[in-house]
C-alpha cells in the first residue's frame, strides 16, 4: 500500500470569499453566514482560487469569531450552549486538487477519512461518492471508477454539516482527523484486511493467528503467494509463514495463517512489547502489496470469581473516562496531542481509559498500545431515541452496523483494547426495542471479533419514572460485562442476585473515589472504576465547578464557562487536587495535603456531584493573616500531625472511616505548613507547603526540547509566574502576550 496524507483547501461559508496566505491558519469570516451553502462547490470547474489553504487535522469551531456576542471561538449564539462549550457548528466545504502519475494508471485508488464531524458527503469530479453521517468513525471511498487519466486534475469536494443541537459535549467541526489517499495494485489487501489474534500466550510459547482478506479487482485469475513475517519488538524477524492461493477476478477471499512463536515477549502494562506482522502479496515474485500490522501478544480473561486477568495475572482497572478533544486545539487530533494525553494519564496512575462516548483516533490507540494502557472502546451515546434533536439517532437504524463494523475492523489489532462498549446511558436500554437492539449489537460484535467481551454503561432511570434499578437486569443479562454508571451501592446487592455478573464502574463521581475503590479491592466481580473524568474537556460547561450559594444552581453553567472542570487533570495537562487524593486511595502516594480557598463570610460552598471542593496545594494567602484556613491531609497512615512554622496545630487519627482525610482549622500566617504521617507515633513521611515571595519573573518550561519539523508534532510550553527563588506565585497576575518567530507555529494558548 502507498498511503499519502492529504492537505486541503478550505473555506468556511461567509458572505464574501476570503483569501489568506497558505501559512496563515486564521482568517476573517462572518460566522452568522455559516448556515448557508456554496452552490456548485462539488463540481469539477468550481472556482476555489480565493479559498485558503489548510492542513488537516483541523477544527473550524476554534476559529476566532470576532463578534459582539463572542469571546474568541465561543459564541452566545451556539445552538448547543453550555453542553457544547458555547461553540458554533455550521456548514463548510473542502476541496482538494490532485494529479495521478503515469505509474498509477490502472491501479486502485481509495480515499480514507479517519473522522469528519459530521454528516459529510464526498464528491469526486462532480460525482457523489456517498455520505457518512457519524462524526467519529472512519470511512473510505473507492475513487478508481471516476478518476481522470494520469496527468489530468482530479477534484475531491467534501461538504460537512454540523447543524443544530446534535451533541451533549464539545464535538468540534470539520475534518478533525487524518485523511489518507491509498494507491494499490489490482491484487491487494483491502482496508483493515489483516486481523491478528493470540489465543494462547505464555512466557514459553504463543499461538499467533492471522485472518487475511485478499482482493483481486483485476480481470484475470492470478496465482498469489502470501507471506507473513513476524518482527519482534527489537526489530528482528522471528518467524515467517507462506501460503499459496489462487484468486479469481473481481473477488475477495479470506485466508488464515498460524505461527507458533517460542519465548514471546508479552504485551503488558509494565512491558508493552509490540510485534509487527509484515504481510506481502506476490504475483510471479513481484510484490503487489505490503501491509505492516502492529500487534501485541497477550491474553485476557474475565470472570466474577477471579476478576480481570491480563496474561493470567489479576489487574484492577484504575480507569479514566475521557472525551476526544484536545483542549485549546479543539477536536483536532494532532498526533502529539493524542500521545500526550495518554502519557499524562498513565503518569498520574491511570492504567485504563474508557473512550467516552465514541471511538477515539487511531493515534490515541497507538499511544495506548505503546505506553501500556488498557481501553474500553465505546461506539454510541444513543441509539434510536434522541438525546438532542439533531443527533445521530436520525441515522442509527440505517448506519449502526456500518459504524460498528468500522470501529471494530479498525481497532481490533490494538492489544490495549480489552472491551467493546455498545452504548452509554441509552434511553431505551431496558425497553423491548432497546433489548432487541442490544442483541443485534452484541451479535455483531461477536461476529466481528469473538476475542473480546461486550459491555454497555447503564445508569439510574432519571428520565423514566416508571423504571427502577432492578429493571437493568433485562439488559445486563445480554452483556458479558455490566457497566455501572454511578451505582457502586448496587454492587453487593446485585451480586447476591446475580453471582456470575462481572461488574465495572464505568462512570463514578470524583468525591466517591474511596467508596468505589473499596468495592474493587474487596470484590473480584468488580473489575475496576472509571472516574468521570480523567481529564478536563470542553463542553458540559462547569459541571465540576464548586460555587458559593449565591451563584447559579449546580449543573451546566451559562456563559462564559467553556470547560467541564470535573477532571483529575486540568485541560492543560496539570494535576488537580482530586488526583492527589486519588493517589492516596490507590495506594500510590502515602501522604498528600490541600488547603481550601476562603469562602466569603455568610456563604457556603456548593459542590456538584461531579465536582471537588475548591482547594489548592499552596500556603500563600495574602490578606488572610489571622483568618482560619481549612487544611485537608489525605493519607493511609493511622495518624497525622499538622505543623505551622514548627508549632503543632493538631494531631488526628485517619482511617477509611474518615475517608482517609484529616481536616484542620489553622489561623493563617506566612511560613511553612507541614503535614507528617505517623506509625506508632514515629514520623515516616511528610509534605510541606512554603509561602512564596513577590512575583519577579515569568518562567517558560517546554515539555520537550526537540520536536520534529511537522505540524503533527508539538511542544507544550507552561508559563508560570515565579518569585526570586523560582517558586510559583499562585496569586500572581500578569498580562502575557504570546508571539513566536522562526519556522514554527503558535497552535493554541489556554489556561485551565
XYZ file of C-alpha atoms in Angstrom:
752
model
C 0.000 0.000 0.000
C 1.095 3.554 -0.696
C -0.636 5.988 1.674
C -0.404 9.756 1.454
C -1.550 12.336 3.959
C -3.627 14.977 2.205
C -3.700 18.739 2.736
C -6.836 20.650 1.850
C -8.149 23.971 0.625
C -10.980 25.163 2.842
C -13.470 27.919 3.161
C -15.996 28.358 5.904
C -19.137 29.769 4.415
C -19.347 33.516 4.583
C -20.776 36.411 2.638
C -17.566 37.016 0.724
C -14.736 34.685 -0.217
C -11.596 35.004 1.866
C -8.015 34.958 0.645
C -5.259 34.107 3.119
C -1.598 33.223 2.949
C -1.167 29.438 2.949
C 0.897 29.661 6.131
C -1.853 31.508 7.986
C -4.241 29.315 9.974
C -6.555 32.173 10.939
C -8.847 34.164 8.678
C -11.750 36.593 8.869
C -15.198 35.131 8.366
C -18.634 36.274 9.381
C -19.886 33.257 11.300
C -23.501 34.375 11.054
C -23.454 33.057 7.477
C -22.291 29.564 8.410
C -25.760 28.133 7.896
C -25.568 28.820 4.161
C -24.310 26.761 1.237
C -21.928 27.119 -1.728
C -23.752 26.389 -4.995
C -21.862 24.022 -7.299
C -18.879 23.682 -4.927
C -18.834 19.938 -5.608
C -18.282 20.376 -9.339
C -15.024 19.983 -11.239
C -14.784 23.548 -12.567
C -15.885 25.481 -9.465
C -13.531 28.418 -8.844
C -11.877 27.876 -5.443
C -8.819 30.050 -6.048
C -9.898 32.506 -3.348
C -10.260 29.779 -0.704
C -7.490 29.455 1.831
C -5.087 26.537 2.019
C -5.351 24.462 5.177
C -3.683 21.444 6.729
C -5.725 18.677 8.313
C -6.414 17.641 11.011
C -8.089 20.912 11.904
C -11.189 22.085 13.751
C -13.040 25.055 12.335
C -15.029 25.599 15.533
C -11.965 27.013 17.314
C -11.535 29.893 14.844
C -11.931 33.345 16.407
C -15.394 34.761 15.740
C -14.764 38.457 16.498
C -18.383 39.475 17.051
C -20.016 41.387 19.935
C -21.652 38.152 21.094
C -18.429 36.103 21.137
C -15.180 35.632 23.032
C -12.560 34.020 20.809
C -14.268 30.945 19.308
C -17.107 30.957 21.855
C -20.485 32.443 20.994
C -23.707 33.184 22.844
C -25.481 32.091 19.648
C -24.262 28.494 19.979
C -27.180 26.051 19.465
C -25.597 23.625 21.919
C -24.996 26.274 24.553
C -23.192 25.093 27.675
C -23.413 21.446 26.588
C -21.080 22.027 23.641
C -18.970 24.692 25.325
C -20.696 27.598 23.553
C -19.115 26.901 20.152
C -20.738 27.226 16.739
C -21.035 24.496 14.172
C -22.447 25.141 10.741
C -21.663 24.004 7.222
C -18.345 24.099 5.380
C -16.851 22.895 2.122
C -13.410 21.463 1.414
C -11.810 20.954 -1.999
C -8.608 19.114 -2.918
C -6.928 19.041 -6.336
C -4.567 16.187 -7.174
C -2.985 14.602 -10.259
C -2.071 10.937 -10.631
C 1.208 9.962 -12.248
C 1.585 7.531 -15.148
C 2.801 4.811 -12.766
C -0.566 4.897 -11.015
C -2.505 4.124 -14.192
C -4.661 1.034 -13.785
C -4.253 0.899 -10.024
C -6.840 1.089 -7.271
C -7.109 4.469 -5.547
C -9.025 4.912 -2.301
C -9.663 7.902 -0.067
C -9.973 7.307 3.699
C -11.136 9.740 6.379
C -10.269 8.968 9.998
C -13.010 11.288 11.245
C -15.235 14.111 9.991
C -17.758 15.855 12.232
C -20.422 15.432 10.913
C -22.967 14.362 8.259
C -20.430 14.612 5.459
C -20.777 13.941 1.749
C -17.866 13.448 -0.646
C -17.669 14.117 -4.397
C -15.002 13.282 -6.962
C -15.009 15.266 -10.204
C -18.590 16.324 -9.606
C -19.957 12.838 -8.877
C -21.118 11.905 -5.391
C -19.176 9.061 -3.783
C -21.533 8.874 -0.811
C -22.242 10.298 2.602
C -21.114 9.451 6.125
C -23.313 10.819 8.926
C -21.455 9.737 12.093
C -18.742 12.105 13.188
C -16.476 9.615 14.969
C -15.984 6.553 12.755
C -13.586 6.178 9.822
C -14.823 5.680 6.273
C -13.369 5.231 2.798
C -14.385 5.537 -0.846
C -13.046 3.849 -3.973
C -12.084 6.653 -6.370
C -10.955 4.405 -9.216
C -14.028 4.440 -11.499
C -14.263 8.243 -11.549
C -10.593 9.207 -11.797
C -9.239 11.338 -14.658
C -6.384 9.886 -16.746
C -2.837 10.397 -15.484
C -1.692 13.983 -15.862
C -5.197 15.465 -15.555
C -6.553 17.212 -12.470
C -8.976 15.467 -10.142
C -11.025 17.383 -7.585
C -12.345 15.985 -4.317
C -15.058 18.049 -2.632
C -16.311 17.451 0.895
C -19.341 19.050 2.485
C -19.671 18.945 6.293
C -22.963 19.729 8.048
C -22.625 20.273 11.788
C -26.086 21.757 12.172
C -28.467 22.275 15.040
C -28.222 20.797 18.505
C -26.557 17.433 17.904
C -24.155 16.732 20.776
C -24.075 16.590 24.579
C -20.428 17.718 24.623
C -17.938 19.647 22.526
C -17.658 17.802 19.223
C -15.523 20.075 17.094
C -16.314 20.605 13.429
C -14.887 19.505 10.104
C -12.079 17.152 9.081
C -10.531 16.871 12.521
C -8.595 13.618 11.962
C -6.203 12.460 9.249
C -7.120 11.842 5.616
C -5.303 9.245 3.515
C -5.021 8.573 -0.232
C -4.098 4.929 -0.801
C -2.872 3.502 -4.116
C -2.743 -0.282 -4.605
C -2.432 -2.812 -7.386
C -5.401 -4.883 -8.513
C -4.278 -7.709 -6.211
C -4.115 -6.265 -2.717
C -5.120 -6.484 0.919
C -8.258 -4.375 1.387
C -8.672 -1.802 4.145
C -8.276 -3.324 7.652
C -7.805 -6.689 5.945
C -5.460 -8.314 8.483
C -6.695 -9.456 11.901
C -4.080 -10.797 14.344
C -5.062 -12.716 17.488
C -3.060 -14.555 20.132
C -5.499 -17.051 21.675
C -2.761 -18.865 23.602
C 0.188 -16.995 25.022
C 2.654 -17.517 27.846
C 6.291 -16.797 28.569
C 7.263 -20.036 26.817
C 5.053 -20.083 23.715
C 2.409 -18.153 21.799
C -0.002 -19.071 19.044
C -0.349 -16.184 16.581
C -3.365 -16.427 14.253
C -3.751 -14.219 11.187
C -7.017 -13.768 9.293
C -6.155 -12.091 5.988
C -8.508 -10.766 3.341
C -7.194 -10.855 -0.231
C -8.831 -8.923 -3.079
C -8.437 -9.085 -6.853
C -10.128 -6.273 -8.754
C -8.434 -7.277 -11.990
C -9.959 -9.057 -14.975
C -7.979 -12.270 -14.675
C -7.495 -15.016 -12.128
C -3.991 -14.982 -10.634
C -1.730 -17.250 -8.588
C -0.530 -15.463 -5.477
C 1.951 -16.093 -2.700
C 1.081 -14.534 0.657
C 3.887 -14.455 3.207
C 3.773 -13.028 6.732
C 6.909 -12.318 8.724
C 6.704 -11.638 12.458
C 9.103 -8.944 13.626
C 9.963 -8.839 17.338
C 9.968 -5.677 19.490
C 13.728 -5.374 18.969
C 13.318 -5.391 15.175
C 14.357 -8.972 14.405
C 12.465 -11.337 12.108
C 11.434 -14.283 14.274
C 9.069 -16.316 12.083
C 7.722 -16.478 8.529
C 4.793 -18.365 7.023
C 3.829 -18.524 3.326
C 0.536 -19.526 1.718
C -0.145 -20.152 -1.991
C -3.547 -19.033 -3.188
C -5.384 -18.691 -6.490
C -7.795 -15.759 -6.532
C -10.360 -15.267 -9.272
C -11.062 -11.950 -10.961
C -13.320 -9.494 -9.134
C -13.336 -11.474 -5.904
C -12.307 -11.124 -2.261
C -11.411 -14.191 -0.224
C -10.347 -14.903 3.375
C -7.081 -16.644 4.265
C -5.791 -17.956 7.572
C -2.237 -18.372 8.808
C -0.938 -19.609 12.176
C 2.516 -19.234 13.666
C 3.748 -20.842 16.901
C 6.247 -18.465 18.471
C 8.634 -19.719 21.186
C 9.567 -17.476 24.154
C 7.463 -14.458 23.150
C 7.681 -11.055 24.776
C 4.224 -10.453 26.194
C 2.371 -7.154 25.998
C 1.524 -5.893 29.480
C 1.018 -2.639 31.354
C 4.601 -2.698 32.610
C 6.215 -4.021 29.407
C 4.039 -3.083 26.419
C 6.038 -5.062 23.866
C 4.779 -4.686 20.295
C 5.395 -7.045 17.397
C 4.756 -6.410 13.708
C 3.154 -8.761 11.223
C 4.583 -7.867 7.797
C 2.318 -9.360 5.135
C 3.416 -9.364 1.488
C 1.349 -10.435 -1.520
C 3.363 -11.602 -4.535
C 2.424 -12.472 -8.080
C 5.275 -14.151 -10.000
C 7.841 -12.870 -7.449
C 6.610 -9.291 -7.759
C 5.363 -7.714 -4.537
C 1.876 -6.428 -5.282
C 1.042 -5.260 -1.754
C 2.739 -4.998 1.633
C 0.981 -4.292 4.908
C 2.599 -3.859 8.339
C 0.262 -4.662 11.249
C 1.459 -3.858 14.793
C 0.090 -6.188 17.468
C 0.761 -7.373 20.984
C 0.936 -10.899 22.329
C -1.303 -11.123 25.371
C -4.310 -12.935 26.814
C -7.337 -11.501 28.613
C -9.807 -13.261 30.925
C -12.926 -12.033 32.717
C -14.843 -13.818 35.477
C -16.900 -12.930 38.552
C -14.744 -15.230 40.690
C -11.283 -14.046 39.664
C -11.918 -10.657 38.094
C -9.966 -9.399 35.100
C -6.683 -11.080 34.215
C -4.046 -9.942 31.767
C -1.645 -12.735 30.821
C -3.049 -14.756 33.708
C -2.326 -12.024 36.292
C -5.109 -10.133 38.122
C -5.361 -6.448 37.224
C -7.570 -3.809 38.824
C -8.681 -1.214 36.278
C -7.726 2.249 37.542
C -9.842 3.929 34.929
C -10.363 7.340 33.374
C -13.271 8.346 31.201
C -12.061 10.792 28.541
C -13.664 12.800 25.771
C -11.927 13.171 22.422
C -10.990 16.864 22.368
C -7.511 18.243 22.911
C -8.434 21.329 24.904
C -7.164 24.520 23.268
C -6.609 22.644 19.983
C -10.288 21.777 19.878
C -11.061 18.358 18.432
C -8.068 18.387 16.071
C -6.356 15.026 16.540
C -2.749 16.104 16.067
C -0.584 13.064 16.752
C 1.489 14.574 19.547
C -1.587 15.920 21.321
C -3.150 12.444 21.339
C 0.029 10.807 22.656
C 0.496 13.454 25.336
C -2.949 12.833 26.828
C -2.187 9.144 27.257
C 1.264 9.899 28.695
C -0.229 12.264 31.278
C -2.990 9.883 32.322
C -0.591 6.972 32.772
C 1.907 9.148 34.659
C -0.899 10.008 37.101
C -1.792 6.418 37.907
C -4.458 5.530 35.350
C -3.939 2.153 33.684
C -7.210 2.115 31.727
C -9.238 4.554 29.617
C -12.858 4.498 28.511
C -13.301 6.415 25.251
C -16.472 8.242 26.185
C -18.692 8.089 24.211
C -17.256 7.395 20.788
C -14.298 5.723 19.085
C -11.052 7.681 19.503
C -8.479 8.489 16.845
C -6.030 5.808 15.647
C -3.164 7.849 17.108
C -4.774 7.725 20.563
C -4.997 3.920 20.486
C -1.471 3.661 19.086
C -0.297 5.603 22.140
C -2.200 3.279 24.491
C -0.505 0.314 22.801
C 2.984 1.800 23.106
C 2.591 3.078 26.666
C 0.686 0.145 28.159
C -2.811 1.441 28.908
C -5.982 -0.656 28.631
C -9.007 0.631 26.713
C -12.791 0.273 26.741
C -13.589 1.239 23.141
C -17.083 2.769 23.011
C -19.227 3.259 19.911
C -22.514 5.095 20.713
C -24.065 7.559 23.172
C -27.568 6.948 21.850
C -29.456 4.577 19.589
C -32.890 5.321 18.130
C -34.184 7.674 20.845
C -32.701 11.154 20.710
C -30.800 12.964 23.418
C -30.677 16.058 21.193
C -32.980 16.896 18.272
C -30.342 16.698 15.508
C -28.071 13.986 16.928
C -27.107 10.588 15.473
C -30.423 8.969 16.396
C -31.627 10.149 12.953
C -29.146 7.809 11.283
C -28.833 4.947 13.750
C -31.160 2.426 12.132
C -29.531 2.718 8.709
C -25.930 3.180 9.829
C -25.274 1.368 13.133
C -23.855 -1.747 11.525
C -21.585 0.205 9.180
C -20.215 2.287 12.044
C -19.805 -0.603 14.482
C -18.029 -2.631 11.809
C -15.700 0.255 11.002
C -14.721 0.698 14.664
C -14.033 -2.981 15.275
C -12.222 -3.620 11.985
C -10.036 -0.570 12.570
C -9.292 -1.205 16.260
C -9.244 -4.995 16.658
C -5.446 -5.337 16.355
C -4.758 -2.985 19.273
C -3.656 -5.027 22.310
C -4.743 -2.142 24.525
C -8.419 -2.667 23.615
C -9.936 -5.224 26.011
C -13.664 -4.386 25.933
C -16.115 -3.214 23.272
C -18.834 -0.916 24.632
C -22.021 -0.714 22.584
C -23.549 2.275 24.344
C -23.753 4.749 27.176
C -26.874 5.604 29.188
C -29.109 4.645 26.269
C -32.675 5.934 26.727
C -34.328 2.709 25.540
C -31.807 0.457 27.320
C -34.370 -1.801 29.064
C -37.363 -1.389 26.779
C -38.294 -4.205 24.392
C -36.981 -2.290 21.383
C -33.762 -1.439 23.204
C -33.193 -5.049 24.227
C -33.651 -6.129 20.602
C -31.014 -3.567 19.590
C -28.724 -4.806 22.367
C -28.945 -8.338 20.948
C -28.221 -7.049 17.448
C -25.174 -5.107 18.580
C -23.803 -7.905 20.770
C -24.268 -10.466 17.988
C -22.468 -8.171 15.555
C -19.567 -7.635 17.964
C -19.215 -11.385 18.498
C -19.252 -11.981 14.751
C -16.670 -9.280 14.049
C -14.379 -10.070 16.995
C -15.044 -13.110 19.192
C -11.878 -12.474 21.240
C -13.172 -9.616 23.412
C -16.263 -9.275 25.619
C -19.016 -6.701 25.192
C -20.205 -4.141 27.727
C -22.653 -1.257 27.987
C -22.893 1.528 30.568
C -26.208 1.799 32.417
C -27.327 4.483 34.836
C -30.327 5.172 37.028
C -33.638 5.917 35.333
C -33.750 9.652 35.869
C -35.564 10.086 32.532
C -38.260 7.406 33.126
C -40.424 7.481 36.260
C -41.871 4.019 35.587
C -38.484 2.298 35.782
C -36.132 1.462 38.662
C -32.710 -0.129 39.031
C -33.904 -3.788 39.108
C -35.119 -3.314 35.533
C -31.476 -3.209 34.395
C -31.305 -6.986 34.822
C -33.008 -7.363 31.439
C -30.131 -5.567 29.719
C -27.245 -6.840 31.828
C -28.137 -10.471 31.135
C -27.354 -9.848 27.448
C -23.884 -8.423 28.162
C -20.555 -10.042 29.040
C -19.556 -7.250 31.447
C -22.038 -4.938 33.195
C -21.155 -1.239 33.148
C -22.430 0.664 36.212
C -22.603 4.450 35.977
C -22.582 5.992 39.492
C -24.085 2.904 41.097
C -21.438 1.459 43.432
C -24.083 0.937 46.117
C -25.741 -1.642 43.850
C -22.689 -3.920 43.508
C -23.186 -6.057 46.611
C -26.987 -6.479 46.412
C -26.754 -7.243 42.689
C -24.030 -9.808 43.298
C -26.322 -11.604 45.728
C -28.949 -11.864 42.991
C -26.574 -12.456 40.057
C -23.379 -14.087 41.392
C -21.923 -14.619 37.903
C -22.279 -10.994 36.807
C -18.987 -9.203 36.092
C -19.242 -5.523 37.018
C -17.205 -2.424 36.253
C -17.713 1.124 37.474
C -17.956 2.674 34.023
C -18.503 6.158 35.497
C -18.072 7.425 39.042
C -18.006 10.704 40.933
C -14.598 12.069 42.000
C -15.683 12.516 45.629
C -16.683 8.832 45.792
C -13.243 7.609 44.765
C -12.696 5.733 48.032
C -16.094 4.038 48.115
C -15.724 2.859 44.537
C -12.187 1.613 45.078
C -13.126 -0.242 48.244
C -15.550 -2.263 46.137
C -12.802 -3.081 43.633
C -10.350 -4.166 46.316
C -12.917 -6.212 48.220
C -14.818 -7.947 45.410
C -13.252 -9.742 42.423
C -16.500 -9.384 40.486
C -15.924 -5.579 40.412
C -13.021 -5.305 37.986
C -12.390 -1.562 38.116
C -13.558 2.025 38.430
C -13.600 4.733 35.727
C -13.897 8.257 37.095
C -15.802 10.987 35.304
C -13.380 12.273 34.178
C -9.704 11.560 33.960
C -9.029 14.821 32.142
C -10.950 18.052 31.694
C -12.664 18.677 28.374
C -14.610 21.333 26.518
C -18.384 21.316 26.829
C -20.729 20.194 29.609
C -19.566 23.508 30.948
C -18.729 23.741 34.640
C -20.401 20.507 35.775
C -17.466 20.133 38.168
C -17.383 23.749 39.312
C -17.505 24.388 43.049
C -19.560 27.518 43.702
C -20.852 29.509 46.631
C -24.526 29.659 47.436
C -25.163 32.989 45.729
C -24.000 31.610 42.356
C -26.184 29.713 39.830
C -27.530 26.281 40.636
C -25.400 23.190 40.105
C -25.300 21.717 36.647
C -24.392 23.342 33.363
C -23.477 26.955 33.987
C -24.199 29.679 31.443
C -21.868 31.968 29.558
C -18.925 32.307 29.784
C -17.976 28.855 31.131
C -16.487 26.545 28.449
C -14.719 23.748 30.342
C -16.372 20.912 32.294
C -13.793 21.247 35.115
C -14.525 17.807 36.540
C -11.253 16.103 35.576
C -8.454 14.788 37.737
C -6.170 16.503 35.216
C -6.940 20.016 34.011
C -7.391 20.878 30.352
C -3.754 21.986 30.047
C -2.499 18.683 31.431
C -1.735 19.590 35.044
C -2.697 17.591 38.126
C -5.629 18.860 40.216
C -6.122 18.297 43.983
C -8.633 15.474 43.497
C -5.950 13.495 41.659
C -3.651 13.727 44.698
C -6.448 12.326 46.838
C -6.892 9.504 44.318
C -3.169 8.757 44.624
C -3.739 8.028 48.285
C -6.869 5.980 47.578
C -4.950 3.899 45.027
C -2.015 3.487 47.476
C 0.309 5.250 45.052
C 1.172 8.070 47.463
C 1.388 7.822 51.260
C 0.526 11.430 52.127
C -0.958 14.488 50.399
C -2.221 17.884 51.546
C -4.511 20.647 50.230
C -5.825 23.979 51.504
C -9.387 25.095 50.906
C -9.808 28.524 49.354
C -11.525 31.031 51.678
C -15.317 31.198 51.408
C -16.830 34.686 51.741
C -18.381 35.296 55.131
C -22.038 34.392 55.269
C -21.853 31.957 52.381
C -21.418 28.222 51.977
C -19.811 26.130 49.272
C -21.869 24.105 46.806
C -20.044 21.240 45.114
C -21.719 19.403 42.256
C -21.785 15.622 42.169
C -19.034 15.702 39.526
C -17.093 18.372 41.357
C -14.426 18.732 44.004
C -14.141 21.300 46.812
C -12.315 24.473 45.843
C -8.950 23.560 47.300
C -5.371 24.119 46.152
C -1.864 22.976 47.039
C -0.079 26.013 48.414
C 0.288 28.190 51.538
C 0.343 31.704 50.076
C -2.704 33.732 51.135
C -2.051 37.490 51.158
C -4.760 39.382 53.008
C -5.823 36.337 55.074
C -3.498 36.829 58.073
C -5.111 35.527 61.243
C -8.130 34.088 59.457
C -8.926 30.392 59.827
C -7.918 28.249 56.850
C -9.192 24.724 56.327
C -6.405 22.218 55.646
C -7.045 18.671 54.424
C -4.471 15.922 54.835
C -5.015 12.724 52.846
C -3.258 9.562 53.940
C -3.494 5.870 54.776
C -1.215 6.348 57.780
C -3.105 5.826 61.054
C -2.205 9.269 62.375
C -1.204 12.668 61.011
C 0.156 15.803 62.634
C -0.027 19.313 61.211
C 2.662 21.888 61.960
C 2.873 25.613 61.161
C 6.285 27.252 61.442
C 7.376 24.437 63.737
C 4.341 24.645 66.054
C 1.971 21.678 66.308
C -1.512 22.678 65.135
C -3.094 19.330 65.892
C -2.925 15.562 65.580
C -5.682 13.325 64.203
C -6.336 9.655 63.570
C -7.133 8.690 59.993
C -8.829 5.622 58.525
C -11.188 4.629 55.764
C -13.981 5.623 58.147
C -12.711 9.226 57.889
C -12.391 8.812 54.092
C -8.574 8.849 54.521
C -8.904 12.508 55.444
C -7.901 14.659 58.403
C -9.285 18.217 58.486
C -7.612 21.029 60.448
C -8.583 24.671 61.008
C -5.418 26.807 61.066
C -5.114 30.615 61.511
C -3.135 31.793 58.516
C 0.344 33.165 58.892
C 3.067 33.085 56.229
C 5.778 30.483 56.547
C 5.967 26.694 56.421
C 2.958 24.391 56.648
C 3.959 20.768 57.204
C 1.904 17.580 57.477
C 3.541 14.425 58.793
C 2.322 10.846 58.657
C 2.988 8.676 61.688
C 3.039 4.992 62.565
C 3.297 4.189 66.280
C 3.947 7.903 66.894
C 7.012 7.794 64.649
C 7.185 10.200 61.691
C 7.517 8.213 58.472
C 6.544 10.749 55.800
C 5.840 14.441 55.324
C 4.639 17.032 52.828
C 5.404 20.759 53.057
C 3.981 23.993 51.610
C 6.103 27.149 51.785
C 4.773 30.689 51.413
C 6.194 32.259 48.267
C 7.618 35.734 47.785
C 6.700 38.518 45.409
C 6.369 37.831 41.692
C 9.550 38.787 39.848
C 9.619 36.807 36.582
C 7.892 34.563 34.081
C 9.205 31.029 33.619
C 8.617 29.122 30.385
C 9.042 25.341 30.538
C 8.592 23.208 27.398
C 7.550 19.600 27.826
C 10.046 18.616 25.099
C 13.181 20.396 23.934
C 13.218 18.838 20.450
C 10.304 18.226 18.107
C 10.037 17.034 14.529
C 9.607 19.504 11.688
C 5.963 18.745 11.029
C 2.586 20.021 12.087
C 1.712 16.766 13.856
C 4.408 17.318 16.467
C 4.037 19.845 19.262
C 5.858 21.285 22.242
C 3.653 22.309 25.169
C 5.139 25.300 26.984
C 3.994 26.017 30.544
C 4.137 29.688 31.574
C 4.404 30.371 35.317
C 4.817 33.444 37.484
C 7.669 32.855 39.962
C 9.375 34.594 42.867
C 13.112 35.202 43.289
C 13.623 31.603 44.428
C 11.824 30.125 41.430
C 8.708 29.149 43.387
C 5.373 29.598 41.655
C 3.403 32.578 42.947
C -0.158 31.185 42.936
C -1.994 34.515 43.008
C 0.379 36.300 40.670
C -1.317 38.211 37.857
C 0.445 39.361 34.717
C -0.888 40.096 31.263
C 1.086 37.947 28.833
C 1.277 38.373 25.065
C 2.349 35.316 23.090
C 4.336 35.524 19.876
C 6.523 33.039 18.041
C 9.222 33.683 15.446
C 11.115 31.334 13.174
C 9.987 28.109 11.486
C 7.220 27.316 13.928
C 3.560 27.936 14.577
C 1.692 29.029 17.687
C -1.029 26.396 17.652
C -3.038 27.485 20.705
C -2.968 29.302 24.041
C -5.086 28.442 27.083
C -5.395 28.401 30.835
C -7.126 25.671 32.777
